[in-house]
PDB file of C-alpha atoms in Angstrom:
ATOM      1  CA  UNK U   1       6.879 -21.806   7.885  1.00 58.00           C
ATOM      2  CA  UNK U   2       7.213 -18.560   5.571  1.00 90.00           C
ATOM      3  CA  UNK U   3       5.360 -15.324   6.061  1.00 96.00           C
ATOM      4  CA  UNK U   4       2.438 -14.470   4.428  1.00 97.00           C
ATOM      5  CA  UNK U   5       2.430 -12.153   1.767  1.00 98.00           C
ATOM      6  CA  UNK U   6      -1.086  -9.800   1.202  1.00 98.00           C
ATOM      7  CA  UNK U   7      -0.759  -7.838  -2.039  1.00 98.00           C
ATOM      8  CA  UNK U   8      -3.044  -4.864  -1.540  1.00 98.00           C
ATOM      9  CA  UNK U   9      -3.522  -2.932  -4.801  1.00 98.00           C
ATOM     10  CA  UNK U  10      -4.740   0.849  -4.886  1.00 96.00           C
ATOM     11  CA  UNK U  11      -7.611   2.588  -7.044  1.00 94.00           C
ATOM     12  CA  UNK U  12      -8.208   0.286 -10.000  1.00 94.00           C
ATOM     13  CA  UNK U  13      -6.301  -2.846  -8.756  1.00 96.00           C
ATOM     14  CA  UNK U  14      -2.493  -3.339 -10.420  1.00 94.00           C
ATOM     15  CA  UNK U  15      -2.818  -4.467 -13.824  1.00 92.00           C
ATOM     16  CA  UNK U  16      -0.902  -7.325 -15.270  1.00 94.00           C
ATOM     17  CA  UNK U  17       2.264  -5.361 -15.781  1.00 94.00           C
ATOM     18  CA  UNK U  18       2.492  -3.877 -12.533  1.00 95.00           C
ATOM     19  CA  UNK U  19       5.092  -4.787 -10.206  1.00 95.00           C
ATOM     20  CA  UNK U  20       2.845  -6.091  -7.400  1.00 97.00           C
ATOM     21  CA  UNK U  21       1.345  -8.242 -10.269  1.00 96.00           C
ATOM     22  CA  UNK U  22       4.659  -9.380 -11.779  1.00 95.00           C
ATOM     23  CA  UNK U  23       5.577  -9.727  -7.851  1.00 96.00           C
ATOM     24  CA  UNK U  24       2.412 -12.479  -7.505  1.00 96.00           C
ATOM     25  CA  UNK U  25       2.870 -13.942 -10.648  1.00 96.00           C
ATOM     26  CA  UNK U  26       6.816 -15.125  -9.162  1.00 96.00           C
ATOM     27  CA  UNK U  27       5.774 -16.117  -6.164  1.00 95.00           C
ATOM     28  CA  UNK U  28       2.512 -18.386  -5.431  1.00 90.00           C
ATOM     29  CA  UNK U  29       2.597 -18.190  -1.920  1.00 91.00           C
ATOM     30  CA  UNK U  30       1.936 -13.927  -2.517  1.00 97.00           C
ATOM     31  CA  UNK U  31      -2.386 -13.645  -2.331  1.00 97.00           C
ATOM     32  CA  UNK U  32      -4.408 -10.093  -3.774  1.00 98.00           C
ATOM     33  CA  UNK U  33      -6.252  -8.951  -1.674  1.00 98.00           C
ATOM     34  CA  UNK U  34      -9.161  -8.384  -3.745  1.00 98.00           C
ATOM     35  CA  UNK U  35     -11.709  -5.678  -3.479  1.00 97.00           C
ATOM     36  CA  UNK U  36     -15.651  -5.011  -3.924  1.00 94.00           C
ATOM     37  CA  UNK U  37     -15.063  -2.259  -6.207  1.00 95.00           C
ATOM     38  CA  UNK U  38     -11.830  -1.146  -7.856  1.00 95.00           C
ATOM     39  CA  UNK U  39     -13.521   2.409  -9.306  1.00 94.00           C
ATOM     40  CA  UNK U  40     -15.373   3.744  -6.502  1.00 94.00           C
ATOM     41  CA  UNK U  41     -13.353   2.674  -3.316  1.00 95.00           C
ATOM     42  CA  UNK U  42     -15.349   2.727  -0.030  1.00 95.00           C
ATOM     43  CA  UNK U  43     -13.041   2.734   3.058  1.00 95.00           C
ATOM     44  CA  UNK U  44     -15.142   0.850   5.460  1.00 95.00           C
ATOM     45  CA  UNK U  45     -15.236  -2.156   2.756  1.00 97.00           C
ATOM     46  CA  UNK U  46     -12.125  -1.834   1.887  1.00 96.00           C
ATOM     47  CA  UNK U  47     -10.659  -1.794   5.265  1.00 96.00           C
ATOM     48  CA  UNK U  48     -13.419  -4.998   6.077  1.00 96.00           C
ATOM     49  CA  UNK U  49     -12.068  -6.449   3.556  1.00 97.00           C
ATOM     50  CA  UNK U  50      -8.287  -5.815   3.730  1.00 97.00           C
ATOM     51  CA  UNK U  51      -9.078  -6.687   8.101  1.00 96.00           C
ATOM     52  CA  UNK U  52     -10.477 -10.705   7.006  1.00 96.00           C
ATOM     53  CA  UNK U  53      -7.603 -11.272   4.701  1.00 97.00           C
ATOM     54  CA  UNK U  54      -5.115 -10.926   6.839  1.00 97.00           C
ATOM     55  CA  UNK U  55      -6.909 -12.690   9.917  1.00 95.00           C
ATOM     56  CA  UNK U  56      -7.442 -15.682   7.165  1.00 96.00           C
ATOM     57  CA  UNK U  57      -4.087 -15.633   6.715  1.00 96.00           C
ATOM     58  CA  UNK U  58      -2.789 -17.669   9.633  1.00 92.00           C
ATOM     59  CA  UNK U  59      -0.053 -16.167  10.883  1.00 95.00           C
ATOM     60  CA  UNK U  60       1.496 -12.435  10.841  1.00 97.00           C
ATOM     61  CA  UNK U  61       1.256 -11.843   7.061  1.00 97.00           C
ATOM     62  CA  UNK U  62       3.984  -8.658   5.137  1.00 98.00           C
ATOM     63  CA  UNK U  63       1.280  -6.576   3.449  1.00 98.00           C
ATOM     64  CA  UNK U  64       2.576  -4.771   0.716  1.00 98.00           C
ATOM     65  CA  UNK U  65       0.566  -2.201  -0.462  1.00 98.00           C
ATOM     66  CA  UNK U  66       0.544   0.829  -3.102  1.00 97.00           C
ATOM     67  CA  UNK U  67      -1.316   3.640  -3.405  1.00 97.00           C
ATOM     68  CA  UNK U  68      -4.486   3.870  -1.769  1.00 97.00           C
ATOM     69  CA  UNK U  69      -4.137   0.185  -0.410  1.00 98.00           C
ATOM     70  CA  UNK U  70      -1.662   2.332   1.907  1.00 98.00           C
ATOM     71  CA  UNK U  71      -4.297   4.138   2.925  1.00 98.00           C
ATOM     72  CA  UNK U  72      -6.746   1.816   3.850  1.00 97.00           C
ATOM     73  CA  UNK U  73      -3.775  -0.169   5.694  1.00 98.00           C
ATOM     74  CA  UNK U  74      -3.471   2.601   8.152  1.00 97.00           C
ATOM     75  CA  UNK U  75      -6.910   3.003   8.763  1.00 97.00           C
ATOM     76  CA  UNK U  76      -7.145  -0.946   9.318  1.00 95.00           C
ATOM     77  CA  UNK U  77      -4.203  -0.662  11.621  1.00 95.00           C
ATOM     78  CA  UNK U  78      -6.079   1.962  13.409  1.00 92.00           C
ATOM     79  CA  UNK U  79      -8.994   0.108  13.975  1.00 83.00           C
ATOM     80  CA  UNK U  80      -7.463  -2.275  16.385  1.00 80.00           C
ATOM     81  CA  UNK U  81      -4.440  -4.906  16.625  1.00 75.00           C
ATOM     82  CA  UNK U  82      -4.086  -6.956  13.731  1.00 88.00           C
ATOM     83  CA  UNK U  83      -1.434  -9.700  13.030  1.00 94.00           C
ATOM     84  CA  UNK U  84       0.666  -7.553  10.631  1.00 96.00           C
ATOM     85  CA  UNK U  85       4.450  -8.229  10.775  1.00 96.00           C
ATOM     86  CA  UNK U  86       5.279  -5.885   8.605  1.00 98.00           C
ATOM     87  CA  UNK U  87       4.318  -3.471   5.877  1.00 98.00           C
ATOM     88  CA  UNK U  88       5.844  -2.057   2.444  1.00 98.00           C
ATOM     89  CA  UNK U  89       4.051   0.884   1.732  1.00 98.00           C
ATOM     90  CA  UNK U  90       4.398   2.829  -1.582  1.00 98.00           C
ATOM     91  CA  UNK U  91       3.161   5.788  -3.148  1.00 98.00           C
ATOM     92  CA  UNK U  92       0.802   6.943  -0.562  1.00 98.00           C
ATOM     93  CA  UNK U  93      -1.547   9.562  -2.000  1.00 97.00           C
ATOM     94  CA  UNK U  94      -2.700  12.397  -0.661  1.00 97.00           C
ATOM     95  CA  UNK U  95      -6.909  11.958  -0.100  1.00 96.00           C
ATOM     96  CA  UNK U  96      -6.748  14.942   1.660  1.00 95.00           C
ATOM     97  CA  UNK U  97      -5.855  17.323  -0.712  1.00 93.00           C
ATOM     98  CA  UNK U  98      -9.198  19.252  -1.920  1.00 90.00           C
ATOM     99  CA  UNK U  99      -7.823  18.387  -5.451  1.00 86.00           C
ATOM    100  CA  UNK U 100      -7.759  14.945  -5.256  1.00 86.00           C
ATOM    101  CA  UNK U 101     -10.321  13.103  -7.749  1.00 78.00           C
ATOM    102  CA  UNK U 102     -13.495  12.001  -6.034  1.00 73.00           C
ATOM    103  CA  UNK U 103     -13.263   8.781  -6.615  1.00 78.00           C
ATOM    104  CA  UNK U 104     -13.154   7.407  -3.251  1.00 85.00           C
ATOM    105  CA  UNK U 105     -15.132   7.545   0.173  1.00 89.00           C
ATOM    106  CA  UNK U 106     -14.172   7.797   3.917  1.00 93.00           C
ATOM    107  CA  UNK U 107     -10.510   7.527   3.119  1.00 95.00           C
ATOM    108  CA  UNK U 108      -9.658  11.064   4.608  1.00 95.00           C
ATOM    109  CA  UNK U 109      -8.446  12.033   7.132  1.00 96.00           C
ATOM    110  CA  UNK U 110      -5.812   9.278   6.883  1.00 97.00           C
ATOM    111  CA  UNK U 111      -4.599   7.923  10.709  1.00 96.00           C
ATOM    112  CA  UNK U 112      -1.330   9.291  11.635  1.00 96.00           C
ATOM    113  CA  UNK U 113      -1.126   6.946  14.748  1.00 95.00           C
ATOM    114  CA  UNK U 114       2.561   5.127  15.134  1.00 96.00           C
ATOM    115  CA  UNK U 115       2.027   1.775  13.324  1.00 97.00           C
ATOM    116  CA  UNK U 116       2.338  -1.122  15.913  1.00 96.00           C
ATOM    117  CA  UNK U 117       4.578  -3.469  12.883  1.00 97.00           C
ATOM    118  CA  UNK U 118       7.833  -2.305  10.878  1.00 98.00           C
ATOM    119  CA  UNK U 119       7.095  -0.571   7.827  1.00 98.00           C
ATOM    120  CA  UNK U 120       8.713   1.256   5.043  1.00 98.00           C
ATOM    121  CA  UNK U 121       7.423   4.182   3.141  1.00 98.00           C
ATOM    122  CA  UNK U 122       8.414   4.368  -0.304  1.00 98.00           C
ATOM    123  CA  UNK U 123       7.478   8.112  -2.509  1.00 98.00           C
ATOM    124  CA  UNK U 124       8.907   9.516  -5.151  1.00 97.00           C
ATOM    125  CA  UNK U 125       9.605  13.578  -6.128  1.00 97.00           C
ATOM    126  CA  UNK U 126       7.443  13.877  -8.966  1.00 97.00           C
ATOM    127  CA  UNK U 127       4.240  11.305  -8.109  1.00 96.00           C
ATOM    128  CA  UNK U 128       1.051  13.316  -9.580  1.00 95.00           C
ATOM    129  CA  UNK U 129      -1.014  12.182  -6.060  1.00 95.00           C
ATOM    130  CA  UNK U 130       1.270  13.336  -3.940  1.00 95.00           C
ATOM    131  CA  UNK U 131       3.970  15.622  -2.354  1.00 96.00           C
ATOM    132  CA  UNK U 132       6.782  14.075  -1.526  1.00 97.00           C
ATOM    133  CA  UNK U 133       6.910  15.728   1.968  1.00 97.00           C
ATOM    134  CA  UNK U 134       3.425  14.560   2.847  1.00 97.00           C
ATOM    135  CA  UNK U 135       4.367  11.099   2.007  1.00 98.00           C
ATOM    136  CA  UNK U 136       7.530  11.537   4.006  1.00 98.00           C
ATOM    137  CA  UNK U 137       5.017  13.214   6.764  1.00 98.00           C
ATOM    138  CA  UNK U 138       2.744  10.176   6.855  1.00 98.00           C
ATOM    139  CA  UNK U 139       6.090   7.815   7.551  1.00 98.00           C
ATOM    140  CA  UNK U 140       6.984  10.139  10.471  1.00 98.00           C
ATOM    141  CA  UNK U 141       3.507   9.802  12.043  1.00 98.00           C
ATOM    142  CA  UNK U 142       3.580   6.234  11.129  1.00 98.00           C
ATOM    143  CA  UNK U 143       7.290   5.436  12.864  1.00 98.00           C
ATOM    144  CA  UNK U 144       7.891   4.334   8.877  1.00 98.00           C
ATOM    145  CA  UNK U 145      11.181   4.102   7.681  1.00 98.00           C
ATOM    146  CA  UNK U 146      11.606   6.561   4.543  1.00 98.00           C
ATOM    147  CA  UNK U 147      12.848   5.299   1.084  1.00 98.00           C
ATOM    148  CA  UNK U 148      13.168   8.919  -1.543  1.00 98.00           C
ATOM    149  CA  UNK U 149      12.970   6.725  -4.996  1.00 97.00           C
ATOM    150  CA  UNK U 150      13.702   9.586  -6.694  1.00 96.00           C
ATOM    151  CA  UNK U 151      11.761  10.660  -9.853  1.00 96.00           C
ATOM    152  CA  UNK U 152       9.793   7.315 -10.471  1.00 95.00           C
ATOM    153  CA  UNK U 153       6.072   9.006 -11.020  1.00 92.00           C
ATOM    154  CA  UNK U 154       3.640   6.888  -8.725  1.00 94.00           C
ATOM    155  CA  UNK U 155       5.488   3.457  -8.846  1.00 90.00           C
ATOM    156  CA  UNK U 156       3.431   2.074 -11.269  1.00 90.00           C
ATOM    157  CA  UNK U 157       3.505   0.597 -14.796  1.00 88.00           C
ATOM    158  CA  UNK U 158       2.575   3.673 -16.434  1.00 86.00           C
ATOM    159  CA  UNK U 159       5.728   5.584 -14.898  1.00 87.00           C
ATOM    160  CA  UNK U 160       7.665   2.018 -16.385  1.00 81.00           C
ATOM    161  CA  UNK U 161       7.785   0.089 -13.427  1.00 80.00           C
ATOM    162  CA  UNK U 162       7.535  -3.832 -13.939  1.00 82.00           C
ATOM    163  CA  UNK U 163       9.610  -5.633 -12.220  1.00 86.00           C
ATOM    164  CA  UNK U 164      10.971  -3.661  -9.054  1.00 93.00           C
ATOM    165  CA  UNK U 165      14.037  -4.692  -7.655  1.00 93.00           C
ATOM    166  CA  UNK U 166      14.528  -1.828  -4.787  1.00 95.00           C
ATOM    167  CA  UNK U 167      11.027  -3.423  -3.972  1.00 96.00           C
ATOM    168  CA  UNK U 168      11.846  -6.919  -3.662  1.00 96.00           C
ATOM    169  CA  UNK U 169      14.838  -5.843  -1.833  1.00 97.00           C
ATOM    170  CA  UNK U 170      12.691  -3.601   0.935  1.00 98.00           C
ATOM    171  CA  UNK U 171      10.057  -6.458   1.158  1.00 98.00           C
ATOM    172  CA  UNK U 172      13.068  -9.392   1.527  1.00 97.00           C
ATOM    173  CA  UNK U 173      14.287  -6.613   4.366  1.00 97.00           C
ATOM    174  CA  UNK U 174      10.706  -7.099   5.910  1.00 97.00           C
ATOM    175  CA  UNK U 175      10.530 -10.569   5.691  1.00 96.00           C
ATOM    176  CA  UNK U 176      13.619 -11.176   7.840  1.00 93.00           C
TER     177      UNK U 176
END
């Protein structure tokens, strides 16, 4: 039997050339985990949400998650025991910084209780959302193991990220 895979996108969902896309796309067996509303995120649906899919998914499912979809994983892993088996988590941003864009509700203050599944933390120097020693602060809290990618922007398409191989090589680590 193989693992599930959830694909949880952040703000906006991942757009056809994004690597969690391109990642689903390769692999049938990956499912989205797909949200009320992409523009004005609400963390109690989102974590409802984000809580059935991976009950539905039959065994303890990887989630791989970017952006706020890391967010609302911790605060679903707060809420109470979960089958996760693991989690790649990249480009947390920072909701609680009084600059970020009001686009979302409930999200802050993110959970900084020790994550009861591996999981790696992925951040990069120069992501607009975030400092990369808050991200790295939110893997410490989290027992997360820390990946520095460098200056890669916010892991996404527009900072020319497709396909990912570091990715598929921290999410293969996961699914051992």
């Amino acid at each position: 039997m193989t693992t599930p895979v959830l694909i949880v996108p952040g703000w906006g969902d991942s757009g056809p050339q994004h690597w969690q896309s391109l990642w689903e796309q390769a692999n049938p067996g990956f499912r989205r985990v797909v949200q009320q509303d992409w523009q004005y995120p609400i963390r109690a649906e989102w974590v409802e949400t984000l809580t059935r899919e991976v009950r539905a998914a039959g065994r303890p499912a990887v989630v791989v998650a970017h952006s706020l979809g890391c967010i609302a994983v911790a605060h679903c892993a707060s809420a109470g025991a979960l089958p996760i088996r693991g989690a790649l988590l990249v480009a947390p941003p920072d909701v609680e910084d009084p600059d970020f864009p009001p686009l979302s509700e409930g999200f802050a203050p993110v959970p900084r209780a020790r994550l009861a599944f591996p999981s790696i933390v992925v951040a990069s120097r120069n992501d607009p959302f975030t400092e990369i020693e808050r991200a790295r602060s939110l893997a410490d809290a989290w027992g997360s193991r820390f990946v520095d990618a460098g200056n890669s922007g916010h892991l996404n398409s527009d900072a020319g990220f497709g396909p990912w191989p570091l990715g598929e090589t921290l999410l293969a680590e996961l699914l051992r």
